[in-house]
Every structure is written in structure tokens, then in C-alpha cells.
Amino acid sequence: MAHLDLNVMASEPNAQHQIVQFKGEMDKSNLEQARAVITKFIDDYQLPLLIFDLTYLDFINSEGVGFTVSMFYKLRKKGQDLKIIKVQPKVEDVFKLIGLTELIKCYPDLGSALADITSSP
Amino acid sequence: MLLRSQKLFYLLVVFVLLVLVSAYFLKSSNFATNNFWFGFLAFSLVTILVGYYLGVYRVFGPIIKQVEALMAGAEYKKVFLNRKDEFGLLAQFFNYVTKNLESVSHDLKEGNRMMSELDLASEIQRSILPRAIPMVDKLDVAARTRPAEEVGGDSFGFMQKGRQTFLYLGDVTGHGAPAGLIMMMVNTLLYVYLEMSNDTKEWLTKTNLTLKPRVNGTMFMTTVALRWDPDLEKMFYTGAGHEHILIFRAYEGVCEAIASGGIALGMTDDISEIAKEKELNLKKDDVVVLYTDGIPEARNQASEMFTLNRLKDAVTRNGKLGTAAQVFEGIAKDFRAFVGEEPQLDDITLIVMRYTGVPVVEVGKTTETSWGQI
């Protein structure tokens, strides 16, 4: 089974976002576990922006992309936004291939993600 | 806590001791004649037998009878023993186990029923996938697909519209029954909207518009649609988040990978701004290869993926073999050699099209699409 760690980073007081860091590989073998954890997290999430930090995500397949899209829509339904930062080239190739980057904006770093206010729901 | 059988055992021990002690004292008295000893022995044995019958046989018998029936595969009944000792416990255990057996048997029957329904779904799905590809004017085509499970998420179709051939290759996220249902929906929509579309962009955009509200956010279908105009001898394509289009440039002997672009069907409501129809510039003998991600993501025993690069190498190695079927077989052989005996985890589809420029003369001739053993 591919290994995937999810780490919810502590945010600064009064911050309007929180960061979830993905580490490892995301595919069918660990997707259900990740889905259970993140879905619960997003259900309880109150801030206007959630950021997925993919610095350490080495692999994702189409099912992983499907999962990301479903989380995006889940947040949008609640009037919140999802942004992705620090995507590795291999993962970015998959995102571009499937067209995810047309739907969810990817940024090289946190600063540029926070500075861009055009993608709000 | 003393169990009933233990109590009975101790009672019998006490009884035997009493008999022995009595016999010891009676031995010295005068009235202990032979007849007396015979009666004494008979009384002792009968008492032990009656004790065994009442304490063990009569209670244990009904349980053993049902256990024997169960073991012999005959009809058995529940055992009702209104006791709080180990026999009552045993009867309860028997009832519990047989109830679970009935439940397992029900699950097995249910499993069999679901398997036959899956077989039926698989059959329906196979029936909507082209079993054979019609000959396409000025193109030589070989296409095969193999699902990882009974029902797959890969699909493709070759459809005629006037002189033009429209074809698509799609791959629904994941595999199995949910992917199969989406795949069948998209396949139907594509057939319906072809009549109302003039190009591949319009075709996919209309299909997506109907599809999106009917699928949840997790499921989508990456698709690439091609339009072949045999009069102009031009091929056009629109990508919807699918894998690369590979072109073996026959003259140069190289394999080119073109990102198909776009966004997967079912991911967003309107793809009209994103989808674009572009031309694939082909020269005679060039080979176009379409595939689903089950091929580059297939792993060998060392858990290494086949990857796009290996697929490109396979196309380069085999691109000049001759007919589309020969090129297909060459690529399939390389793929098979890489994955070895590893089980197939995802659906795989490979379409090979060689631009021959030779008009079709054998009308009605078709090629098979079922991918046999890899």
C-alpha cells in the first residue's frame, strides 16, 4: 500500500486559512483512508480558504485527482475556497493532463496563493 | 462454579466410595451372603447407569442428534434446552453457530446473485463497446480493451457521420461497477450528441453539459475525441483531460507525445472555454496511438511503472512494423514483457491508427477489439 501522511499545519491567530500538507503517494490503495480523514476535517472547517500543500506528494493518480475535485466542490458548496501550492512537476503533469489546473488554481508558494484574490467562490 | 457434569461426576465418586465403605463393613457381618452381594452389586450398577442416563444421556442426546444431522448435511432443528448449565450453553452455542451458518449461506447466495448481476452488467457493457471496428477509409485501425474487473471504466467508439469518422477513447476515474455505469452513460450521450455536433469540441462540450449534473464530484471521465475526414485526409482532435496522443512519425522514426489538453468530462459544468479542436498534422504511414492510464501506470514485479516514456519507446520500436495490428501486437508484447505476471489492476485500452491513405475496398470487413491474455 502506498504511504500517505496528512498533516494539518497550525495556523497563526486570526489567519483566514489553514494548510493541509500531503506527504507520500496518493492512489487507490490509501484513498479511502485519506477521504475519511479529509472529509471529516472539511465538514468541520470554518475558515474561508483551505490550502493543500503538495511539496512532499510524490505521486497521484486519476482517482486521487477525483478526490481532490470532490473536496474542492465540498468547500465551494459551503462558500469556501481550495488552493493548491508547491506541486511537484510529476504531480503537476497529472493535474495538467486531466485539466485540474483549469478548475483549481495551483501556486508555487503560499505567498502567491494568498495574494491572488481572483479565484474566490 | 461446578458444572453439571462435574457435579454428577463427584456424586458418582461419592456414591462409589460409599458403596466401597459399606462393602468393607458389611464384609465382617454375617448376613452378607452371596445373594446379598449380588443384589448389592446390581443395585450399585443400576444406580450408576440411572445417574448417567438422567445426568448425561437424556440431556446430551438431543444436541448430539442435531449435530449429527448437521454434519451429515441433513435437515437439523434448533435445540431448546431450558437449562443454565453447560448443556444449555452447548445448545445455545449450537443454535448460534447454525444461525451464523444460515447467514453465511444467505451471503453466499447473495454473492452468487450479485456475481450473476455483475456478469450481466459486464455483458451489457461489452455489448455497447464495439466488438469489432469497421474499416475506416484511408486509415488502418487496431483497437483493443481489457477491463480489470467484470465491469470496466474504459470505453471507446467509432462512429460514422457522413463521410467522416468520429471516434473517442474515455477512461472513467477508478474502475469496477461505478466507473462502468458512468462509462455507459457517457457512451450513450456521445452517440446522442454526435448527430447534433459538427466537430469534436462541440461533441464533448454538449456531452459534458448533460453529464456534469448527473455525476458526483469524484467521478469524471478523461476523454479524447478524434474526427477523421477521409476526403481532406485530415485528423482533428479535442482533449478532455485525457492522456497524451502519441504519434509515430514514420519518416523521422520518432514518437511524439502531444498533450491532449482540456478538462475531464464531468469535472466542471461548461468546458466550452477550455476545449479546443486542433488538427493533428499527419503524413502518410504516421501512426497515431491512443491509450488509457492503465498502461503507463501498470507496475511490474519490482513495483516500477511502465510509464509514458516506456510506452513511447515501445511505439518507436514498433511503429514501423507494418499494419496497425502488427504495431499493436509489438507494443502489447513490450508491455507484456514489462509487467510479466503481475495482476492487471486497472482497465487498459490501446488504439493504433495508421494513416495509409488507401481507400477502403473491403467494405464490411472488421477487426476484433477484445484484448486477450497479456
Coordinates of C-alpha atoms in Angstrom, one line a residue:
Chain A
M1 CA 0.0 0.0 0.0
A2 CA 1.3 3.4 -0.9
H3 CA 2.2 5.6 2.0
L4 CA 0.4 8.9 2.6
D5 CA 0.7 11.2 5.6
L6 CA -1.6 14.1 6.1
N7 CA -0.5 16.9 8.3
V8 CA -2.8 19.8 9.3
M9 CA -0.4 22.7 10.0
A10 CA -1.1 25.0 12.9
S11 CA -2.3 28.4 11.6
E12 CA -1.5 31.8 13.0
P13 CA -4.1 33.5 15.2
N14 CA -6.6 35.4 13.1
A15 CA -5.4 33.7 9.9
Q16 CA -8.1 33.1 7.3
H17 CA -6.7 29.9 6.0
Q18 CA -5.2 26.6 7.1
I19 CA -2.8 24.4 5.4
V20 CA -3.0 20.6 5.0
Q21 CA 0.3 19.0 3.9
F22 CA 0.3 15.8 1.9
K23 CA 3.4 13.6 2.1
G24 CA 3.9 10.4 0.1
E25 CA 1.8 8.9 -2.6
M26 CA -2.0 9.1 -3.2
D27 CA -3.6 6.3 -5.1
K28 CA -6.4 3.8 -4.8
S29 CA -4.7 1.9 -2.0
N30 CA -4.9 4.7 0.5
L31 CA -7.6 6.9 -0.9
E32 CA -10.4 5.7 1.3
Q33 CA -8.4 6.4 4.5
A34 CA -7.5 9.9 3.2
R35 CA -11.1 10.5 2.2
A36 CA -12.4 9.7 5.6
V37 CA -10.0 12.0 7.4
I38 CA -10.2 14.9 5.0
T39 CA -14.0 14.8 4.6
K40 CA -14.4 15.0 8.3
F41 CA -11.9 17.8 8.5
I42 CA -13.6 19.8 5.7
D43 CA -17.1 19.2 7.2
D44 CA -15.9 20.9 10.4
Y45 CA -13.7 23.5 8.6
Q46 CA -14.9 27.1 9.1
L47 CA -12.2 29.4 7.6
P48 CA -12.8 30.8 4.1
L49 CA -9.7 29.3 2.5
L50 CA -8.1 25.8 2.7
I51 CA -4.7 25.2 1.2
F52 CA -3.3 21.8 0.1
D53 CA 0.5 21.9 0.3
L54 CA 1.8 19.2 -2.0
T55 CA 5.5 19.8 -1.5
Y56 CA 6.0 16.2 -0.5
L57 CA 3.4 14.5 -2.6
D58 CA 5.4 12.3 -5.0
F59 CA 2.6 10.6 -6.9
I60 CA -1.1 11.0 -7.6
N61 CA -3.4 9.1 -10.0
S62 CA -6.7 10.0 -11.5
E63 CA -8.6 8.7 -8.5
G64 CA -6.5 11.0 -6.3
V65 CA -7.4 13.9 -8.6
G66 CA -11.1 12.9 -8.4
F67 CA -10.8 13.0 -4.6
T68 CA -9.2 16.5 -4.8
V69 CA -12.0 17.7 -7.1
S70 CA -14.7 16.3 -4.7
M71 CA -13.1 18.2 -1.8
F72 CA -13.0 21.3 -3.9
Y73 CA -16.7 21.1 -4.6
K74 CA -17.4 20.3 -1.0
L75 CA -15.7 23.5 0.1
R76 CA -17.4 25.5 -2.7
K77 CA -20.8 24.3 -1.6
K78 CA -20.0 25.9 1.8
G79 CA -18.8 29.1 0.2
Q80 CA -15.1 28.3 0.9
D81 CA -12.2 28.0 -1.5
L82 CA -9.4 25.5 -2.1
K83 CA -6.0 26.4 -3.4
I84 CA -3.0 24.1 -4.1
I85 CA 0.6 25.1 -3.5
K86 CA 4.0 23.7 -4.2
V87 CA 3.1 20.9 -6.6
Q88 CA 5.9 18.7 -7.7
P89 CA 6.5 18.5 -11.5
K90 CA 5.3 14.9 -11.8
V91 CA 2.1 15.6 -9.9
E92 CA 1.6 18.8 -11.8
D93 CA 1.8 16.9 -15.1
V94 CA -1.1 14.7 -14.0
F95 CA -3.0 17.8 -12.9
K96 CA -2.5 19.4 -16.2
L97 CA -3.2 16.3 -18.2
I98 CA -6.6 15.8 -16.5
G99 CA -7.3 19.5 -16.6
L100 CA -7.5 20.0 -12.8
T101 CA -5.5 23.2 -13.1
E102 CA -8.4 24.7 -15.1
L103 CA -10.6 24.1 -12.1
I104 CA -8.4 24.6 -9.0
K105 CA -5.6 27.1 -9.1
C106 CA -2.1 25.9 -8.3
Y107 CA 0.6 28.3 -6.9
P108 CA 4.3 28.0 -6.4
D109 CA 4.1 29.2 -2.8
L110 CA 1.8 30.3 -0.1
G111 CA 2.5 34.0 -0.7
S112 CA 1.3 33.9 -4.3
A113 CA -1.7 31.8 -3.3
L114 CA -2.8 34.3 -0.6
A115 CA -2.0 37.3 -2.9
D116 CA -4.4 36.0 -5.7
I117 CA -7.9 37.1 -4.9
T118 CA -9.3 36.3 -8.3
S119 CA -10.3 32.6 -7.6
S120 CA -12.7 33.1 -4.7
P121 CA -16.0 31.3 -5.0
Chain B
M1 CA -18.5 -22.9 39.7
L2 CA -19.2 -26.6 39.3
L3 CA -20.6 -27.6 36.0
R4 CA -23.5 -30.1 36.0
S5 CA -21.3 -32.9 34.5
Q6 CA -18.7 -32.2 37.2
K7 CA -21.4 -32.3 39.9
L8 CA -22.6 -35.6 38.5
F9 CA -19.1 -37.0 38.4
Y10 CA -18.4 -36.0 42.0
L11 CA -21.8 -37.5 43.1
L12 CA -20.8 -40.8 41.3
V13 CA -17.4 -40.7 43.0
V14 CA -19.1 -40.2 46.4
F15 CA -21.5 -43.0 45.6
V16 CA -18.8 -45.4 44.7
L17 CA -16.9 -44.5 47.8
L18 CA -20.0 -45.1 49.9
V19 CA -20.5 -48.5 48.2
L20 CA -16.9 -49.5 48.9
V21 CA -17.0 -48.4 52.5
S22 CA -20.4 -50.1 53.0
A23 CA -19.0 -53.3 51.4
Y24 CA -16.0 -53.1 53.7
F25 CA -18.2 -53.0 56.9
L26 CA -20.7 -55.5 55.5
K27 CA -18.0 -58.0 54.7
S28 CA -17.5 -58.6 58.5
S29 CA -21.2 -59.1 59.3
N30 CA -22.9 -62.5 59.0
F31 CA -25.9 -61.6 56.8
A32 CA -23.7 -60.7 53.8
T33 CA -24.4 -63.8 51.9
N34 CA -23.7 -64.4 48.2
N35 CA -27.2 -63.4 47.3
F36 CA -26.8 -60.2 49.3
W37 CA -23.5 -59.3 47.4
F38 CA -25.2 -60.0 44.1
G39 CA -28.1 -57.7 45.0
F40 CA -25.7 -55.1 46.3
L41 CA -23.6 -55.1 43.1
A42 CA -26.7 -55.0 40.9
F43 CA -28.1 -52.1 42.9
S44 CA -24.8 -50.1 42.7
L45 CA -24.5 -50.6 38.9
V46 CA -28.2 -49.8 38.2
T47 CA -27.8 -46.6 40.3
I48 CA -24.7 -45.6 38.3
L49 CA -26.5 -46.3 35.0
V50 CA -29.6 -44.4 36.0
G51 CA -27.4 -41.5 37.2
Y52 CA -25.6 -41.4 33.8
Y53 CA -28.9 -41.7 31.9
L54 CA -30.5 -38.9 33.8
G55 CA -27.5 -36.6 34.1
V56 CA -25.8 -37.1 30.7
Y57 CA -27.5 -39.2 28.1
R58 CA -31.0 -37.7 28.3
V59 CA -29.8 -34.1 28.2
F60 CA -26.9 -34.5 25.8
G61 CA -28.8 -36.8 23.3
P62 CA -30.9 -34.1 21.6
I63 CA -27.8 -31.9 21.0
I64 CA -25.8 -34.8 19.5
K65 CA -28.7 -35.8 17.3
Q66 CA -28.9 -32.4 15.7
V67 CA -25.1 -32.1 15.5
E68 CA -25.1 -35.5 13.6
A69 CA -27.8 -34.2 11.3
L70 CA -25.8 -31.0 10.6
M71 CA -22.6 -33.0 9.9
A72 CA -24.5 -35.4 7.6
G73 CA -25.9 -32.4 5.7
A74 CA -29.5 -33.5 6.7
E75 CA -32.1 -31.1 8.0
Y76 CA -31.5 -30.0 11.5
K77 CA -33.5 -28.1 14.1
K78 CA -32.8 -25.7 16.8
V79 CA -32.1 -27.3 20.2
F80 CA -34.3 -26.0 23.0
L81 CA -32.9 -26.8 26.5
N82 CA -34.2 -24.7 29.3
R83 CA -31.1 -25.1 31.4
K84 CA -28.5 -22.8 32.7
D85 CA -25.7 -25.5 32.9
E86 CA -23.1 -26.3 30.2
F87 CA -25.7 -28.4 28.3
G88 CA -27.9 -25.3 28.0
L89 CA -24.8 -23.4 26.9
L90 CA -23.9 -26.1 24.4
A91 CA -27.4 -26.0 23.0
Q92 CA -27.2 -22.1 22.7
F93 CA -23.8 -22.4 21.0
F94 CA -25.3 -24.9 18.5
N95 CA -28.2 -22.6 17.8
Y96 CA -25.8 -19.6 17.4
V97 CA -23.4 -21.4 15.1
T98 CA -26.2 -22.8 12.9
K99 CA -27.8 -19.3 12.7
N100 CA -24.4 -17.9 11.5
L101 CA -24.2 -20.8 9.0
E102 CA -27.6 -19.8 7.7
S103 CA -26.4 -16.2 7.4
V104 CA -23.2 -17.3 5.6
S105 CA -25.2 -19.4 3.3
H106 CA -27.5 -16.4 2.7
D107 CA -24.5 -14.2 2.0
L108 CA -23.1 -16.9 -0.4
K109 CA -26.4 -17.0 -2.3
E110 CA -26.5 -13.1 -2.3
G111 CA -22.9 -13.1 -3.5
N112 CA -23.8 -15.5 -6.3
R113 CA -26.7 -13.4 -7.2
M114 CA -24.5 -10.2 -7.3
M115 CA -21.9 -12.1 -9.4
S116 CA -24.5 -13.0 -11.9
E117 CA -25.8 -9.4 -12.0
L118 CA -22.2 -8.3 -12.5
D119 CA -21.8 -10.8 -15.3
L120 CA -24.9 -9.4 -16.8
A121 CA -23.6 -5.8 -16.4
S122 CA -20.4 -6.9 -17.9
E123 CA -22.2 -8.4 -20.9
I124 CA -24.3 -5.2 -21.3
Q125 CA -21.1 -3.2 -21.2
R126 CA -19.4 -5.4 -23.7
S127 CA -22.3 -5.1 -26.0
I128 CA -22.1 -1.3 -26.1
L129 CA -18.3 -1.4 -26.8
P130 CA -17.5 -2.1 -30.4
R131 CA -16.8 -5.9 -30.6
A132 CA -15.2 -5.1 -33.9
I133 CA -14.1 -1.8 -35.6
P134 CA -15.5 -1.1 -39.0
M135 CA -12.9 -0.4 -41.7
V136 CA -12.1 3.4 -41.7
D137 CA -11.4 4.9 -45.1
K138 CA -7.7 5.6 -45.6
L139 CA -6.9 4.5 -42.0
D140 CA -5.7 1.2 -40.8
V141 CA -7.0 0.7 -37.2
A142 CA -6.4 -1.8 -34.4
A143 CA -8.0 -1.3 -31.0
R144 CA -8.3 -3.5 -28.0
T145 CA -9.5 -3.1 -24.5
R146 CA -9.5 -5.2 -21.3
P147 CA -11.2 -4.3 -18.1
A148 CA -9.5 -5.1 -14.7
E149 CA -12.8 -6.4 -13.3
E150 CA -16.1 -7.6 -14.6
V151 CA -17.2 -4.1 -15.4
G152 CA -14.7 -1.6 -16.6
G153 CA -14.4 2.2 -16.9
D154 CA -12.6 2.4 -20.3
S155 CA -14.6 2.8 -23.4
F156 CA -14.2 3.8 -27.0
G157 CA -16.3 4.1 -30.0
F158 CA -16.0 4.6 -33.8
M159 CA -19.0 6.4 -35.3
Q160 CA -19.7 7.4 -38.8
K161 CA -21.2 10.8 -39.6
G162 CA -21.5 11.2 -43.3
R163 CA -18.1 10.5 -44.8
Q164 CA -16.3 11.4 -41.5
T165 CA -15.4 9.0 -38.7
F166 CA -15.7 10.3 -35.2
L167 CA -14.0 8.3 -32.5
Y168 CA -13.4 8.7 -28.8
L169 CA -11.5 7.0 -26.1
G170 CA -12.6 7.5 -22.5
D171 CA -11.4 6.5 -19.1
V172 CA -13.6 6.9 -16.0
T173 CA -11.8 7.6 -12.7
G174 CA -11.3 4.2 -11.0
H175 CA -12.7 1.0 -12.3
G176 CA -15.4 -1.5 -11.4
A177 CA -19.1 -1.1 -11.4
P178 CA -19.4 2.6 -10.5
A179 CA -16.9 3.5 -13.3
G180 CA -18.8 1.2 -15.6
L181 CA -22.1 2.9 -15.0
I182 CA -20.6 6.4 -15.8
M183 CA -18.9 4.9 -18.9
M184 CA -22.2 3.6 -20.2
M185 CA -23.8 7.0 -19.6
V186 CA -21.1 8.9 -21.4
N187 CA -21.1 6.4 -24.3
T188 CA -24.8 6.9 -24.8
L189 CA -24.6 10.7 -24.6
L190 CA -21.8 10.7 -27.1
Y191 CA -23.9 8.7 -29.6
V192 CA -26.8 11.0 -29.0
Y193 CA -24.9 14.3 -29.3
L194 CA -22.9 13.2 -32.4
E195 CA -25.9 13.9 -34.5
M196 CA -26.1 17.5 -33.2
S197 CA -22.3 18.2 -33.5
N198 CA -20.1 19.3 -36.3
D199 CA -16.8 18.9 -34.6
T200 CA -15.2 17.2 -31.7
K201 CA -15.2 20.3 -29.4
E202 CA -19.0 20.7 -29.8
W203 CA -19.4 16.9 -29.3
L204 CA -17.6 16.8 -26.0
T205 CA -19.0 20.2 -24.7
K206 CA -22.6 19.0 -25.2
T207 CA -21.9 15.7 -23.7
N208 CA -20.3 17.3 -20.7
L209 CA -23.2 19.7 -20.2
T210 CA -25.6 16.8 -19.7
L211 CA -23.1 14.6 -17.8
K212 CA -22.0 17.0 -15.1
P213 CA -25.2 17.4 -13.1
R214 CA -25.6 13.6 -13.2
V215 CA -22.3 12.6 -11.6
N216 CA -20.8 13.4 -8.2
G217 CA -17.6 15.4 -7.9
T218 CA -15.4 12.3 -7.5
M219 CA -16.3 10.6 -10.8
F220 CA -15.2 12.0 -14.1
M221 CA -14.2 10.7 -17.5
T222 CA -11.0 11.7 -19.2
T223 CA -11.7 11.6 -22.9
V224 CA -10.0 12.3 -26.2
A225 CA -12.2 12.7 -29.3
L226 CA -10.9 12.5 -32.9
R227 CA -12.5 13.3 -36.2
W228 CA -11.2 11.8 -39.4
D229 CA -12.1 13.4 -42.7
P230 CA -11.0 11.0 -45.4
D231 CA -11.7 13.5 -48.2
L232 CA -9.4 16.1 -46.7
E233 CA -7.2 13.3 -45.2
K234 CA -7.0 15.3 -42.0
M235 CA -7.4 14.3 -38.4
F236 CA -8.7 16.7 -35.7
Y237 CA -8.8 16.2 -32.0
T238 CA -10.2 17.6 -28.8
G239 CA -8.9 16.6 -25.5
A240 CA -10.9 16.4 -22.2
G241 CA -8.2 15.8 -19.7
H242 CA -7.0 12.5 -21.3
E243 CA -3.6 11.1 -21.7
H244 CA -1.2 12.2 -24.4
I245 CA -1.8 11.4 -28.1
L246 CA 1.2 9.6 -29.4
I247 CA 2.3 10.0 -33.0
F248 CA 4.9 7.8 -34.6
R249 CA 6.4 10.0 -37.3
A250 CA 7.3 7.3 -39.8
Y251 CA 9.7 9.4 -41.8
E252 CA 11.7 10.6 -38.8
G253 CA 11.2 7.3 -36.9
V254 CA 10.4 9.1 -33.7
C255 CA 7.5 9.1 -31.3
E256 CA 5.9 12.5 -30.4
A257 CA 3.7 12.9 -27.4
I258 CA 1.0 15.6 -27.7
A259 CA -0.8 16.7 -24.6
S260 CA -4.5 16.3 -25.4
G261 CA -5.4 19.3 -23.2
G262 CA -8.8 20.3 -21.9
I263 CA -10.5 19.2 -18.7
A264 CA -12.1 15.8 -17.9
L265 CA -15.8 15.4 -18.6
G266 CA -17.9 15.7 -15.5
M267 CA -15.4 17.9 -13.7
T268 CA -17.0 21.3 -14.4
D269 CA -20.2 22.4 -15.9
D270 CA -19.0 24.2 -19.0
I271 CA -15.9 23.1 -20.9
S272 CA -16.6 25.3 -24.0
E273 CA -14.0 27.8 -23.0
I274 CA -11.4 25.2 -22.3
A275 CA -12.0 22.6 -25.0
K276 CA -10.4 23.3 -28.4
E277 CA -10.4 21.3 -31.6
K278 CA -7.0 21.2 -33.2
E279 CA -5.5 19.4 -36.2
L280 CA -3.1 16.5 -35.9
N281 CA -0.7 17.1 -38.8
L282 CA -0.2 13.6 -40.2
K283 CA 1.9 12.3 -43.1
K284 CA 1.3 9.0 -44.8
D285 CA 2.4 6.0 -42.7
D286 CA 2.4 8.0 -39.5
V287 CA 0.8 6.1 -36.6
V288 CA -1.5 7.6 -34.0
V289 CA -1.6 5.8 -30.7
L290 CA -4.3 6.4 -28.0
Y291 CA -4.2 4.7 -24.7
T292 CA -5.7 4.8 -21.2
D293 CA -3.7 5.3 -18.0
G294 CA -3.9 1.6 -17.1
I295 CA -0.9 1.2 -19.5
P296 CA 1.6 3.7 -18.3
E297 CA 0.6 3.1 -14.6
A298 CA 0.8 -0.7 -14.8
R299 CA 3.5 -2.0 -12.5
N300 CA 6.0 -4.9 -12.8
Q301 CA 7.1 -7.2 -10.0
A302 CA 9.6 -4.6 -8.7
S303 CA 6.6 -2.2 -8.5
E304 CA 8.1 0.0 -11.2
M305 CA 5.6 1.7 -13.5
F306 CA 5.6 1.2 -17.3
T307 CA 5.4 5.0 -17.7
L308 CA 4.8 7.2 -20.7
N309 CA 8.5 7.1 -21.6
R310 CA 8.5 3.3 -21.9
L311 CA 5.3 3.4 -23.9
K312 CA 6.9 6.0 -26.3
D313 CA 9.9 3.7 -26.6
A314 CA 7.6 0.8 -27.5
V315 CA 5.8 2.9 -30.1
T316 CA 9.2 4.0 -31.6
R317 CA 10.4 0.4 -31.6
N318 CA 7.3 -1.0 -33.2
G319 CA 6.0 1.9 -35.3
K320 CA 7.5 0.7 -38.5
L321 CA 6.3 -3.0 -38.2
G322 CA 3.7 -2.6 -40.9
T323 CA 0.0 -2.8 -40.3
A324 CA -1.8 -1.3 -37.3
A325 CA -2.4 -4.8 -36.0
Q326 CA 1.3 -5.6 -36.2
V327 CA 2.3 -2.3 -34.5
F328 CA -0.4 -3.0 -31.8
E329 CA 1.0 -6.5 -31.2
G330 CA 4.5 -5.2 -31.0
I331 CA 3.6 -2.6 -28.4
A332 CA 1.5 -5.2 -26.5
K333 CA 4.4 -7.6 -26.5
D334 CA 6.7 -4.9 -25.0
F335 CA 4.1 -4.1 -22.4
R336 CA 3.6 -7.8 -21.6
A337 CA 7.3 -8.3 -21.2
F338 CA 7.5 -5.5 -18.7
V339 CA 4.6 -6.3 -16.5
G340 CA 5.2 -10.0 -16.5
E341 CA 2.8 -12.0 -14.4
E342 CA 1.7 -9.0 -12.2
P343 CA -2.1 -8.8 -12.0
Q344 CA -3.8 -6.2 -14.0
L345 CA -5.1 -3.5 -11.6
D346 CA -6.7 -1.1 -14.0
D347 CA -8.6 -1.2 -17.3
I348 CA -6.3 -1.0 -20.3
T349 CA -7.1 0.2 -23.8
L350 CA -4.9 0.8 -26.7
I351 CA -5.9 2.2 -30.1
V352 CA -3.4 2.2 -33.0
M353 CA -4.3 4.0 -36.2
R354 CA -2.0 4.1 -39.3
Y355 CA -2.6 6.7 -41.9
T356 CA -2.4 4.7 -45.1
G357 CA -4.2 7.0 -47.5
V358 CA -5.5 3.8 -49.2
P359 CA -9.3 3.9 -49.7
V360 CA -11.1 1.0 -48.1
V361 CA -12.1 -1.6 -50.7
E362 CA -13.2 -4.4 -48.4
V363 CA -16.5 -2.9 -47.3
G364 CA -17.8 -4.6 -44.2
K365 CA -14.5 -6.1 -43.1
T366 CA -13.9 -5.5 -39.4
T367 CA -11.2 -6.1 -36.8
E368 CA -11.7 -7.6 -33.3
T369 CA -11.4 -5.4 -30.2
S370 CA -11.1 -7.8 -27.3
W371 CA -7.7 -7.9 -25.7
G372 CA -6.8 -11.4 -24.9
Q373 CA -4.2 -12.5 -22.4
I374 CA -1.4 -10.1 -21.7

